[in-house]
């Protein structure tokens, strides 16, 4: 037995009037989301007719996802002139850390603490000695130190870095310049 069979003739007449007063909505195409695009203006909502409003209905548009902004303060390569001044010791290397003998995680913690402390002491440039790894094949610390220096933990500390001159350790060391403390 269907629901329409349960209706009285009076209920059917009322239902016919209600059904006749409603216009079916047009199916809307989903908004195309393009990464990096400007968020489109949302369509104007139709005026509410009386006290009945739809609840829990998703909007007909999907807001565009904003493009990821370029990370602020990401350390960059040192300018060649600054690197040359450090290698010739025209600008002083105010502190050094040697990460030989440390494990990967221990070295990362030691480097982070060292650089934060150097910034607190007002140092402007330091030397980080990573070593070249076993048999010159590039060790784990040497391979990871660039990532650590650019990571969020040191973003407000490190302003730039570059490979050290041969007499300061060559490929197994880095000059790191430090931002001024806040």
Coordinates of C-alpha atoms in Angstrom, one line a residue:
X1 CA 0.0 0.0 0.0
X2 CA 1.5 3.3 -1.0
X3 CA 1.3 6.6 0.9
X4 CA -1.0 8.2 -1.7
X5 CA -3.7 5.6 -1.1
X6 CA -3.8 6.7 2.6
X7 CA -4.7 10.2 1.6
X8 CA -8.3 11.4 1.7
X9 CA -9.7 13.4 -1.2
X10 CA -9.3 16.6 0.7
X11 CA -5.6 15.8 1.5
X12 CA -5.0 15.0 -2.2
X13 CA -6.5 18.3 -3.2
X14 CA -4.2 20.2 -0.7
X15 CA -1.2 18.2 -1.8
X16 CA -1.9 19.0 -5.5
X17 CA -2.0 22.7 -4.7
X18 CA 1.3 22.5 -2.7
X19 CA 3.0 20.5 -5.4
X20 CA 1.8 22.9 -8.1
X21 CA 3.3 25.9 -6.3
X22 CA 6.8 24.5 -6.1
X23 CA 9.2 24.8 -9.0
X24 CA 11.9 22.1 -9.2
X25 CA 15.4 23.3 -8.7
X26 CA 17.9 23.1 -11.6
X27 CA 20.8 20.8 -11.1
X28 CA 23.9 22.9 -10.7
X29 CA 27.4 22.0 -11.9
X30 CA 30.0 21.6 -9.3
X31 CA 32.5 24.4 -9.2
X32 CA 35.8 23.7 -10.7
X33 CA 38.6 24.0 -8.2
X34 CA 41.9 25.2 -9.6
X35 CA 44.8 25.3 -7.2
X36 CA 46.1 28.8 -6.8
X37 CA 42.9 30.4 -8.2
X38 CA 41.1 33.2 -6.6
X39 CA 38.1 32.2 -4.5
X40 CA 35.0 32.8 -6.7
X41 CA 32.1 34.9 -5.3
X42 CA 29.5 32.6 -3.8
X43 CA 26.2 32.6 -5.6
X44 CA 23.5 34.8 -4.0
X45 CA 21.2 32.8 -1.7
X46 CA 17.6 32.8 -2.8
X47 CA 15.3 34.7 -0.5
X48 CA 13.7 32.6 2.2
X49 CA 10.0 32.0 1.7
X50 CA 8.5 31.9 5.1
X51 CA 9.7 30.1 8.2
X52 CA 10.7 26.9 6.4
X53 CA 14.4 26.7 5.6
X54 CA 16.6 23.8 4.6
X55 CA 19.0 22.6 7.2
X56 CA 22.2 20.7 6.8
X57 CA 22.4 21.4 3.1
X58 CA 25.9 21.9 1.7
X59 CA 26.5 25.1 -0.3
X60 CA 26.3 24.7 -4.1
X61 CA 29.9 25.9 -4.5
X62 CA 33.1 24.6 -3.1
X63 CA 35.6 27.3 -2.0
X64 CA 38.9 27.1 -3.8
X65 CA 41.8 25.9 -1.7
X66 CA 44.4 28.8 -1.4
X67 CA 47.8 28.1 -2.9
X68 CA 50.4 27.4 -0.3
X69 CA 52.3 30.6 0.4
X70 CA 56.0 30.7 0.0
X71 CA 57.5 30.0 3.4
X72 CA 58.8 33.1 5.0
X73 CA 62.3 33.2 6.3
X74 CA 63.6 30.1 4.5
X75 CA 67.4 30.3 4.6
X76 CA 69.1 30.9 1.3
X77 CA 72.5 30.5 -0.1
X78 CA 75.0 33.1 1.1
X79 CA 75.9 35.9 -1.2
X80 CA 79.3 35.1 -2.9
X81 CA 80.8 38.2 -1.3
X82 CA 79.7 37.2 2.2
X83 CA 81.0 33.7 1.6
X84 CA 84.3 35.0 0.4
X85 CA 84.6 37.3 3.5
X86 CA 84.0 34.4 5.8
X87 CA 86.5 32.1 4.0
X88 CA 89.2 34.8 4.2
X89 CA 88.2 35.5 7.8
X90 CA 87.4 39.2 7.0
X91 CA 84.1 38.5 8.8
X92 CA 84.8 36.5 12.0
X93 CA 83.5 33.0 12.6
X94 CA 82.2 33.6 16.1
X95 CA 81.4 30.0 17.1
X96 CA 81.9 26.4 15.9
X97 CA 80.2 23.1 16.4
X98 CA 81.7 19.7 15.4
X99 CA 79.0 17.0 14.9
X100 CA 81.5 14.2 14.5
X101 CA 80.6 11.2 16.6
X102 CA 76.9 12.1 17.0
X103 CA 74.0 10.0 15.8
X104 CA 71.5 11.6 13.4
X105 CA 68.9 12.7 16.0
X106 CA 71.5 13.6 18.5
X107 CA 73.3 15.8 15.9
X108 CA 70.0 17.5 15.0
X109 CA 69.3 18.3 18.6
X110 CA 72.8 19.5 19.2
X111 CA 72.8 21.7 16.1
X112 CA 69.4 23.3 17.0
X113 CA 70.5 24.0 20.6
X114 CA 73.8 25.4 19.4
X115 CA 72.3 27.8 16.8
X116 CA 69.6 29.0 19.1
X117 CA 72.2 29.7 21.8
X118 CA 74.5 31.4 19.2
X119 CA 71.6 33.7 18.3
X120 CA 70.9 34.5 21.9
X121 CA 74.6 35.4 22.4
X122 CA 74.5 37.7 19.4
X123 CA 76.7 35.7 17.0
X124 CA 76.3 36.6 13.3
X125 CA 78.2 33.7 11.6
X126 CA 79.2 30.2 12.8
X127 CA 80.9 27.2 11.4
X128 CA 79.1 23.8 11.4
X129 CA 81.4 20.8 10.9
X130 CA 79.5 17.8 9.7
X131 CA 82.3 15.6 8.3
X132 CA 82.4 14.0 5.0
X133 CA 81.0 10.6 6.0
X134 CA 82.8 7.3 5.7
X135 CA 85.3 7.2 2.8
X136 CA 84.0 10.5 1.5
X137 CA 80.7 9.1 0.5
X138 CA 78.6 11.7 2.3
X139 CA 77.4 10.8 5.7
X140 CA 73.9 10.9 7.2
X141 CA 74.5 14.1 9.0
X142 CA 76.0 15.8 6.0
X143 CA 73.1 14.8 3.9
X144 CA 70.5 15.9 6.5
X145 CA 72.0 19.2 7.7
X146 CA 70.5 21.3 4.8
X147 CA 67.1 20.0 5.6
X148 CA 67.5 20.8 9.3
X149 CA 68.7 24.3 8.6
X150 CA 65.7 25.0 6.4
X151 CA 63.2 23.4 8.8
X152 CA 60.6 25.2 10.9
X153 CA 62.6 24.8 14.1
X154 CA 65.5 27.0 12.7
X155 CA 63.6 29.2 10.3
X156 CA 63.7 32.2 12.7
X157 CA 67.4 31.6 13.5
X158 CA 69.3 30.8 10.3
X159 CA 69.4 33.4 7.5
X160 CA 71.7 31.6 5.1
X161 CA 74.4 28.9 4.7
X162 CA 77.0 27.9 2.2
X163 CA 79.8 25.3 1.9
X164 CA 82.9 26.2 3.8
X165 CA 86.3 27.0 2.3
X166 CA 88.8 24.2 2.2
X167 CA 90.8 25.4 5.2
X168 CA 87.6 25.5 7.3
X169 CA 86.6 21.9 6.4
X170 CA 85.6 22.1 2.7
X171 CA 82.8 19.8 1.8
X172 CA 82.5 18.6 5.4
X173 CA 81.6 22.0 6.8
X174 CA 79.1 24.9 6.4
X175 CA 79.2 28.6 7.1
X176 CA 75.9 29.5 8.7
X177 CA 74.7 33.1 9.1
X178 CA 72.3 33.9 11.9
X179 CA 69.5 36.3 12.1
X180 CA 69.6 39.0 14.7
X181 CA 67.7 38.1 17.9
X182 CA 64.3 39.6 18.4

